[in-house]
C-alpha cells in the first residue's frame, strides 16, 4: 500500500519507494526499529495506566509525534545506507571504465605511430615486388619484439598485406597465414586513422582479443623514407592484453567491498570480462540496474545491488562503447563497515555541511518533542505535589517542605517519572541512530579520501608508464635514427611533428646529438631551442645510456624547456637514439611532458563530488608537482604538516585529519608504487610521487560546544534521607548550571508563546507575556546571572512570590521535580546586586553535581531593582 506517490508502508511504517524493497537486507535498520517499537508499546501501556488512574497528563500528541519521527528516522537511515552503498559501487564502476578508456587512448596513438615505421613500409614494398626475404621478416619480428619489450601491454604485433596475408608477426605460431576479417579491412578506408576490434580473431589463433589496426603505406619506387604514402598498402595490428589489464584493476577496485563483482559489458549488455566468473560468467547477458530500478538486479536467482557507468571520455575519445558494472549481493551490500580505520576520525567538528536538512532536523525535532513532554510532565508533577501538600502556603520558604505524598499522588508521580524515563529512552535511541549516521558519513568521507588518493596515484602511474615507454619507442624509429646520424634537422623535425600530432600530452619533443646540442624540435614555434646546449643530469644520463631498453627522467624542476618563459617545473623523459649501424648512440630523444594541464586533469578526474575537495600531486620531499586547486602551485613547498609523507611505503595509503584555512579536512595520502614494470620495487627516493586528496569536514568546535542540538545533561536528582524533613524542588538548567526553585513557588511550565517586546526594559527582561489574563514580565536568567542569554530555544516557567506576584523565567532547559532533604541545603554567598536577605542555598547531588536553590521573592525584588535602576519611571506590578 502506498502513501502518495513516493511512500510505501512496511511493518506499519512509511518508507520511500526506492528503499522499501531493500529493507530486509538492512540489519542496522532492524537494530533500531525493534527498540523504537518496543518503547512505543511501553508508552501505550503507560498512557492506559494514566487514563485509568486519572493521574497522568495526556500523552497522545507526544506519542503521535514520536511515532512520526520514528518513521522519518528509519526512512532516512535506510536512504543513507542505500546512498553509501550505491556510492561505493558507482564510484568504482566509473573508475574502471575511465581508467580503461585512458589506457585505450594511448593504444590509438601507438598504432598510428608504429604504422609509420620505416621497416614496415619497406617490407610492404618488397612484398609488392615479390622480393620478400626471410631475413627481412626475421628482422621485422625482432623489431616487434624490441617494441613489445618496452610496452608489456601488447601480446601480438602483426603486419598484414592488404589481402590479409601475414607478412610478419611477433608470434607466428598463433597467427593464421591469412587473416580474413572485414572489420580489420575497414582501417584501409580513406580517412580512417585506426579501427578497434574485439572478439575472436585469426591474429591470435582464434581466441578473443582487443585489436587496434591502422593502415600502412608502402614506399613507391624512388621514395627515400620521408613518410609519404604510395605503393602497396597493408595493415599493422596490435593486440592489447585487455584481460591482463582489467583483471588487475578489478582486483584493486573490489578490495574492501565484500563479495562484489566487477564486469565489463559490451554495447549489447553481454559480459566481456568478469572479476568472478562463478558469480557472473563470461558472455552472460546482464541488464542494467540504476536509480529507476531501485539499483536492484536479479541474476541467476540471486539479488544484487548494481551500478553501471559509461566512459566519461578522454581527449575526445570514448572507447569502444563499453560499460562497467559493479554488483554486490544484496545480503552483503548493507553489512556493517569493518571497525578498523586508518587515521583518527574527527569528533569535535561542526559537520552540519555533511548532512542534508532532513537528517539534521531529526535530532532537533526529537528534542522539541522531548521538551514538550518535559513541560507537560513538569506541570503534572507540580500539580501532583501541590495536591500532596494541601495546607502549604504558595510562598513556602526553603526548608519548610511537607510530608511525603499520599499513596495516590505517589502513584501519579511515579507514573509521570516512568513516562519521562520512557520518553528519554526514545530520545536516546534517536540520538544513537543519528550518531551512527554521522559516524557512517564521516567514515565514508575518510574512506573516500583514501580511495580517491589511490585512484589519483593509479592514474598518474599509468600515465607516466606511457611516457617512459614513449621515449624508448620513438628512439627505435628508423627515420629518426637516420636523420640524427646524418645531422638532417629537417627530416628529424618532420618525424617529430608527425609523432607529436598523435600524442597530444606533450609540450615538446626534441632530439639532441652526442654533445647535448638540440638538433630538431617538434614545434616550429619553439625552434629557438635548436642549437642550444642542454644541461642537467637527465641529459648526461641519457647520453650515457648504452641500452635501448633504458631511459632517464628528470626531477620535477625547471629546465628551460617548459612554460611561457621556459622556467616552469616539468618532467622530461629521455632515451638514447641508436645509430643505424648499431655500433653506438647517435644522440638522444627528450619528451617534455605537458604536466600542468595533464596532471591537473588527472587529479580532477579522481576528485569526488564534494564541495571544496582538492587534490595535489607531491614529492616525498614535500614539493607540489601539481594541484587541482589554485591555492597551491607547482614548485611550492607543501604547507600542510604530513609526517607520513616521508615514511609511507610504496603502494600504501593512509587517511587522517588536516586543519587549515580555519577548517578541518579529511585527507587521503597514497604513495606511488609504479605500474607494471615501471618503477616497481624501487627504493624510496625524494622524487617519489604521492597523491594527496583533502575533503573539508567543518570548523573545529570550541570546548563544550556541540555540532548538533547537544546531548541533554543528566537530570539533577539527589536522594533525600529516609524520614528527613524535605523540600520539593523544581530544577532547571541555565548556562549549563543547575538551578532550582521550591516547587510550591512554580505555577507552570508554558508552551512556547509570543513575547511582547518591552523596548525600554533592561537586557535581562525579554518583554511581557500573557498568562491567565495578566501580563507578566519575562526574565532571562541566563542574561541576569551569567550575562549569557538562554537563546531562542529557552523554556518558559511561571513562578510566584509569597504575596502572589508572578514572574515568567526563561531558562535553558527544564530538569526534574524532586524531593530533597532540608538538611542537605547549605547557605551560599549571594550574587552581587542581590538583596542582603536573599535566600540562596546549595544542594549537593549525586557525584560532583551542585544545584543552586533560588527563591521567588528574591527574584521578584531583583527584577524590580534592575528595572528601577535602568528605567526609574517603571516598576513591575
Coordinates of C-alpha atoms in Angstrom, one line a residue, residues 72-446:
X72 CA 11.3 9.7 9.4
X73 CA 14.4 8.4 11.2
X74 CA 14.2 4.9 9.8
X75 CA 13.5 6.1 6.3
X76 CA 16.4 8.5 6.5
X77 CA 18.6 5.7 7.9
X78 CA 17.6 3.4 5.0
X79 CA 18.2 6.0 2.3
X80 CA 21.5 7.0 3.8
X81 CA 22.6 3.4 3.8
X82 CA 21.5 3.0 0.2
X83 CA 23.3 6.2 -0.8
X84 CA 26.6 5.0 0.8
X85 CA 26.3 1.5 -0.8
X86 CA 25.5 2.9 -4.2
X87 CA 28.3 5.4 -3.9
X88 CA 30.8 2.6 -3.3
X89 CA 29.7 0.7 -6.3
X90 CA 29.1 3.7 -8.7
X91 CA 32.4 5.3 -7.9
X92 CA 34.3 2.0 -8.6
X93 CA 32.5 1.2 -11.8
X94 CA 33.2 4.7 -13.1
X95 CA 36.8 4.4 -12.2
X96 CA 37.0 1.0 -14.0
X97 CA 35.7 2.3 -17.3
X98 CA 37.5 5.6 -17.2
X99 CA 40.9 4.1 -16.5
X100 CA 40.4 1.6 -19.3
X101 CA 39.4 4.4 -21.8
X102 CA 42.5 6.4 -20.8
X103 CA 44.6 3.3 -21.4
X104 CA 43.0 2.6 -24.8
X105 CA 43.5 6.2 -25.9
X106 CA 47.2 5.5 -25.7
X107 CA 46.8 2.5 -27.9
X108 CA 45.2 4.5 -30.6
X109 CA 48.3 6.7 -30.7
X110 CA 50.7 3.8 -30.6
X111 CA 49.1 2.0 -33.6
X112 CA 49.3 5.3 -35.6
X113 CA 53.0 5.8 -34.7
X114 CA 54.1 2.2 -35.4
X115 CA 52.2 2.1 -38.7
X116 CA 54.5 4.8 -40.0
X117 CA 57.7 2.8 -39.0
X118 CA 60.1 2.6 -42.0
X119 CA 60.9 -1.1 -41.9
X120 CA 57.2 -2.0 -42.1
X121 CA 56.8 0.2 -45.2
X122 CA 59.9 -1.3 -46.7
X123 CA 58.6 -4.9 -46.2
X124 CA 55.3 -4.0 -47.8
X125 CA 57.1 -2.6 -50.9
X126 CA 59.2 -5.7 -51.1
X127 CA 56.1 -7.9 -50.9
X128 CA 54.5 -5.9 -53.7
X129 CA 57.6 -6.6 -55.8
X130 CA 57.7 -10.2 -54.8
X131 CA 61.1 -9.8 -53.2
X132 CA 60.5 -10.6 -49.6
X133 CA 63.4 -12.3 -47.9
X134 CA 63.2 -14.5 -44.8
X135 CA 65.9 -12.4 -43.2
X136 CA 63.8 -9.3 -43.7
X137 CA 60.8 -10.9 -42.0
X138 CA 63.0 -12.1 -39.1
X139 CA 64.5 -8.6 -38.7
X140 CA 61.0 -7.1 -38.5
X141 CA 59.9 -9.8 -35.9
X142 CA 62.9 -8.8 -33.8
X143 CA 61.9 -5.2 -34.2
X144 CA 58.4 -6.0 -33.0
X145 CA 60.0 -7.8 -30.0
X146 CA 62.0 -4.7 -29.2
X147 CA 58.9 -2.6 -29.2
X148 CA 56.9 -5.0 -27.1
X149 CA 59.8 -5.3 -24.6
X150 CA 59.2 -1.7 -23.8
X151 CA 55.4 -1.9 -23.8
X152 CA 54.3 -5.0 -22.0
X153 CA 50.6 -4.2 -22.6
X154 CA 50.8 -5.9 -26.1
X155 CA 51.0 -9.7 -26.7
X156 CA 50.9 -9.7 -30.5
X157 CA 52.1 -7.4 -33.4
X158 CA 51.3 -8.4 -36.9
X159 CA 51.8 -6.8 -40.3
X160 CA 49.3 -7.9 -42.9
X161 CA 49.2 -7.3 -46.6
X162 CA 46.0 -5.6 -47.9
X163 CA 44.6 -9.0 -48.9
X164 CA 45.0 -10.4 -45.3
X165 CA 48.2 -12.4 -45.8
X166 CA 50.5 -12.4 -42.9
X167 CA 53.8 -10.8 -43.7
X168 CA 55.4 -10.7 -40.3
X169 CA 54.2 -11.5 -36.8
X170 CA 55.7 -11.3 -33.3
X171 CA 54.2 -14.7 -32.5
X172 CA 53.8 -16.5 -35.9
X173 CA 52.6 -19.7 -34.2
X174 CA 49.4 -18.2 -33.1
X175 CA 48.7 -16.1 -36.2
X176 CA 46.9 -17.5 -39.2
X177 CA 48.7 -17.3 -42.5
X178 CA 45.7 -15.4 -43.9
X179 CA 43.5 -13.3 -41.7
X180 CA 40.2 -12.6 -43.4
X181 CA 38.4 -10.1 -41.2
X182 CA 36.3 -7.4 -42.8
X183 CA 36.4 -5.4 -39.6
X184 CA 40.1 -5.0 -39.9
X185 CA 39.9 -4.1 -43.5
X186 CA 37.9 -1.0 -42.6
X187 CA 41.2 0.5 -41.5
X188 CA 42.2 0.8 -45.2
X189 CA 39.3 3.1 -45.9
X190 CA 40.4 6.7 -46.7
X191 CA 40.3 9.0 -43.6
X192 CA 40.3 6.1 -41.1
X193 CA 43.1 6.7 -38.5
X194 CA 42.5 3.3 -36.9
X195 CA 39.9 0.6 -36.1
X196 CA 39.4 -1.2 -32.8
X197 CA 38.1 -4.8 -33.0
X198 CA 37.1 -7.1 -30.1
X199 CA 36.4 -10.8 -30.4
X200 CA 37.8 -14.0 -31.8
X201 CA 40.5 -13.3 -34.4
X202 CA 42.9 -15.2 -36.6
X203 CA 45.6 -12.9 -35.4
X204 CA 45.5 -14.8 -32.1
X205 CA 44.8 -18.3 -33.3
X206 CA 41.0 -17.9 -33.0
X207 CA 40.9 -16.7 -29.4
X208 CA 39.4 -13.4 -28.4
X209 CA 41.3 -10.2 -28.1
X210 CA 41.2 -6.4 -28.5
X211 CA 42.9 -5.4 -31.7
X212 CA 44.0 -1.9 -32.9
X213 CA 44.7 -1.7 -36.6
X214 CA 45.9 1.1 -38.8
X215 CA 46.8 1.3 -42.5
X216 CA 50.5 1.1 -43.5
X217 CA 51.6 2.6 -46.9
X218 CA 54.5 1.1 -48.7
X219 CA 57.2 3.1 -50.4
X220 CA 56.8 3.9 -54.0
X221 CA 59.8 3.5 -56.3
X222 CA 62.3 6.2 -55.6
X223 CA 60.9 7.3 -52.2
X224 CA 63.5 8.0 -49.6
X225 CA 61.7 7.2 -46.4
X226 CA 60.2 10.6 -45.7
X227 CA 56.9 9.0 -44.8
X228 CA 54.9 10.0 -47.9
X229 CA 52.3 7.4 -48.9
X230 CA 52.4 5.4 -52.0
X231 CA 52.7 1.9 -53.5
X232 CA 51.4 -1.1 -51.7
X233 CA 49.2 -0.9 -48.6
X234 CA 48.9 -3.1 -45.6
X235 CA 47.7 -3.3 -42.0
X236 CA 49.5 -3.0 -38.7
X237 CA 47.7 -4.8 -35.9
X238 CA 48.4 -4.5 -32.2
X239 CA 46.8 -6.9 -29.7
X240 CA 46.2 -5.3 -26.3
X241 CA 46.3 -7.5 -23.3
X242 CA 42.8 -6.5 -22.2
X243 CA 42.2 -9.3 -19.7
X244 CA 45.6 -8.9 -18.1
X245 CA 45.0 -5.2 -17.6
X246 CA 41.4 -5.3 -16.4
X247 CA 41.6 -8.2 -14.0
X248 CA 44.3 -6.5 -12.1
X249 CA 42.2 -3.3 -12.0
X250 CA 39.2 -5.3 -11.0
X251 CA 41.0 -6.9 -8.0
X252 CA 42.1 -3.5 -6.8
X253 CA 38.6 -2.0 -7.1
X254 CA 36.8 -4.9 -5.5
X255 CA 39.1 -4.9 -2.4
X256 CA 37.1 -3.8 0.6
X257 CA 33.7 -4.4 -1.0
X258 CA 32.7 -7.9 0.2
X259 CA 31.6 -10.4 -2.4
X260 CA 31.5 -7.7 -5.1
X261 CA 31.9 -8.4 -8.8
X262 CA 33.1 -6.0 -11.5
X263 CA 32.3 -6.7 -15.1
X264 CA 33.0 -5.1 -18.4
X265 CA 30.0 -5.2 -20.8
X266 CA 29.7 -4.5 -24.5
X267 CA 27.1 -2.3 -26.1
X268 CA 24.5 -5.2 -26.1
X269 CA 25.0 -5.8 -22.4
X270 CA 27.0 -9.1 -22.7
X271 CA 29.7 -9.7 -20.2
X272 CA 33.2 -9.4 -21.8
X273 CA 35.2 -9.7 -18.7
X274 CA 34.3 -10.5 -15.1
X275 CA 36.2 -10.4 -11.8
X276 CA 34.3 -13.5 -10.6
X277 CA 33.1 -15.9 -13.3
X278 CA 31.5 -18.1 -10.6
X279 CA 29.0 -15.4 -9.8
X280 CA 28.8 -13.6 -13.2
X281 CA 30.1 -15.7 -16.1
X282 CA 31.5 -14.5 -19.4
X283 CA 29.0 -14.0 -22.1
X284 CA 26.1 -13.6 -19.8
X285 CA 23.5 -11.0 -20.8
X286 CA 23.4 -8.6 -17.9
X287 CA 20.7 -6.0 -17.5
X288 CA 21.4 -2.5 -16.3
X289 CA 20.3 -1.5 -12.8
X290 CA 20.1 2.1 -12.0
X291 CA 18.1 4.5 -9.9
X292 CA 14.9 3.9 -11.9
X293 CA 15.1 0.2 -10.9
X294 CA 16.0 0.9 -7.3
X295 CA 19.6 -0.3 -8.0
X296 CA 18.4 -3.9 -7.6
X297 CA 19.2 -6.6 -10.1
X298 CA 18.2 -10.2 -10.2
X299 CA 20.7 -12.6 -11.8
X300 CA 20.6 -16.4 -11.7
X301 CA 18.2 -16.3 -8.8
X302 CA 20.3 -14.0 -6.7
X303 CA 19.6 -10.4 -5.8
X304 CA 22.3 -7.9 -6.3
X305 CA 22.8 -4.2 -5.7
X306 CA 24.2 -3.0 -9.0
X307 CA 25.6 0.2 -10.6
X308 CA 26.7 0.8 -14.2
X309 CA 28.9 3.5 -15.7
X310 CA 29.7 4.7 -19.2
X311 CA 33.0 6.3 -20.1
X312 CA 33.5 10.0 -19.3
X313 CA 35.8 10.3 -22.3
X314 CA 39.4 11.3 -22.5
X315 CA 40.8 13.8 -25.1
X316 CA 37.6 13.4 -27.0
X317 CA 37.9 9.6 -27.1
X318 CA 35.2 7.4 -25.5
X319 CA 36.5 3.9 -26.3
X320 CA 34.6 1.0 -28.0
X321 CA 31.2 1.9 -26.3
X322 CA 31.6 -0.4 -23.4
X323 CA 30.3 0.0 -19.9
X324 CA 31.5 -1.2 -16.5
X325 CA 29.1 -2.6 -14.0
X326 CA 29.7 -3.4 -10.3
X327 CA 27.5 -5.7 -8.4
X328 CA 27.3 -6.8 -4.8
X329 CA 25.0 -9.5 -3.3
X330 CA 22.2 -7.7 -1.6
X331 CA 22.8 -9.7 1.6
X332 CA 26.3 -8.1 1.9
X333 CA 25.5 -4.7 0.5
X334 CA 24.4 -3.1 3.8
X335 CA 26.6 -5.1 6.2
X336 CA 28.4 -3.0 8.9
X337 CA 31.7 -1.5 7.8
X338 CA 34.8 -3.1 9.2
X339 CA 35.7 -1.5 12.6
X340 CA 39.3 -0.8 11.9
X341 CA 40.1 2.6 10.4
X342 CA 43.3 4.2 9.3
X343 CA 43.7 7.6 10.9
X344 CA 41.7 9.4 13.5
X345 CA 38.1 10.4 12.8
X346 CA 37.1 13.9 13.8
X347 CA 34.7 14.1 16.7
X348 CA 34.7 17.8 17.8
X349 CA 33.6 19.2 14.5
X350 CA 30.7 21.2 13.1
X351 CA 29.8 18.6 10.5
X352 CA 26.4 20.1 9.5
X353 CA 27.6 20.5 5.9
X354 CA 27.9 16.8 5.6
X355 CA 24.2 16.1 6.2
X356 CA 21.1 17.2 4.4
X357 CA 18.4 19.4 6.1
X358 CA 16.1 16.4 6.7
X359 CA 18.7 14.4 8.6
X360 CA 19.8 17.4 10.6
X361 CA 16.1 18.2 11.5
X362 CA 15.5 14.8 13.1
X363 CA 17.5 15.3 16.3
X364 CA 16.2 18.8 16.5
X365 CA 12.6 17.5 16.3
X366 CA 13.3 14.8 18.8
X367 CA 14.5 17.4 21.3
X368 CA 11.5 19.6 20.6
X369 CA 9.2 16.7 21.4
X370 CA 11.2 15.9 24.5
X371 CA 11.0 19.5 25.6
X372 CA 7.2 19.5 25.2
X373 CA 7.0 16.2 27.0
X374 CA 9.2 17.6 29.8
X375 CA 7.0 20.6 30.1
X376 CA 3.8 18.6 30.3
X377 CA 5.3 16.2 32.8
X378 CA 6.7 19.0 34.8
X379 CA 3.3 20.5 35.1
X380 CA 1.9 17.1 36.1
X381 CA 4.4 16.7 38.8
X382 CA 3.9 20.2 40.2
X383 CA 0.1 19.5 40.2
X384 CA 0.6 16.2 42.0
X385 CA 3.0 17.6 44.6
X386 CA 0.6 20.6 45.2
X387 CA -2.2 18.1 45.9
X388 CA 0.0 16.2 48.3
X389 CA 0.5 19.3 50.4
X390 CA -3.0 20.8 50.8
X391 CA -2.0 23.1 53.7
X392 CA 1.2 24.5 52.3
X393 CA 1.4 28.2 51.5
X394 CA 2.2 29.3 48.0
X395 CA 5.3 31.2 49.2
X396 CA 6.7 28.5 51.5
X397 CA 10.3 29.1 52.2
X398 CA 13.2 26.7 51.7
X399 CA 13.3 24.2 54.5
X400 CA 9.5 24.3 55.1
X401 CA 8.7 21.2 53.0
X402 CA 5.9 18.9 53.9
X403 CA 5.4 15.2 54.3
X404 CA 5.8 12.6 51.5
X405 CA 2.9 12.5 49.1
X406 CA 0.0 10.1 49.9
X407 CA -0.4 6.9 48.0
X408 CA -2.5 8.2 45.1
X409 CA -0.2 11.1 44.4
X410 CA 2.8 9.0 44.9
X411 CA 1.5 6.7 42.2
X412 CA 0.9 9.7 39.9
X413 CA 4.4 11.0 40.4
X414 CA 5.9 7.5 39.9
X415 CA 3.8 7.1 36.7
X416 CA 5.0 10.5 35.4
X417 CA 8.6 9.7 36.2
X418 CA 8.2 6.4 34.2
X419 CA 6.6 8.3 31.3
X420 CA 9.6 10.7 31.3
X421 CA 12.1 7.9 31.5
X422 CA 10.4 6.1 28.5
X423 CA 10.4 9.4 26.5
X424 CA 14.1 9.9 27.4
X425 CA 14.9 6.3 26.2
X426 CA 13.2 7.1 22.9
X427 CA 15.3 10.2 22.6
X428 CA 18.4 8.3 23.4
X429 CA 17.6 5.7 20.6
X430 CA 17.2 8.6 18.2
X431 CA 20.5 10.1 19.2
X432 CA 22.3 6.8 18.9
X433 CA 20.9 6.3 15.5
X434 CA 21.8 9.9 14.4
X435 CA 25.3 9.4 15.9
X436 CA 25.7 6.2 13.9
X437 CA 24.6 8.0 10.8
X438 CA 27.1 10.8 11.5
X439 CA 29.9 8.2 12.1
X440 CA 29.0 6.4 8.9
X441 CA 29.0 9.7 7.0
X442 CA 32.4 10.6 8.4
X443 CA 33.8 7.1 7.7
X444 CA 32.6 7.5 4.1
X445 CA 34.4 10.8 3.8
X446 CA 37.7 9.4 5.2

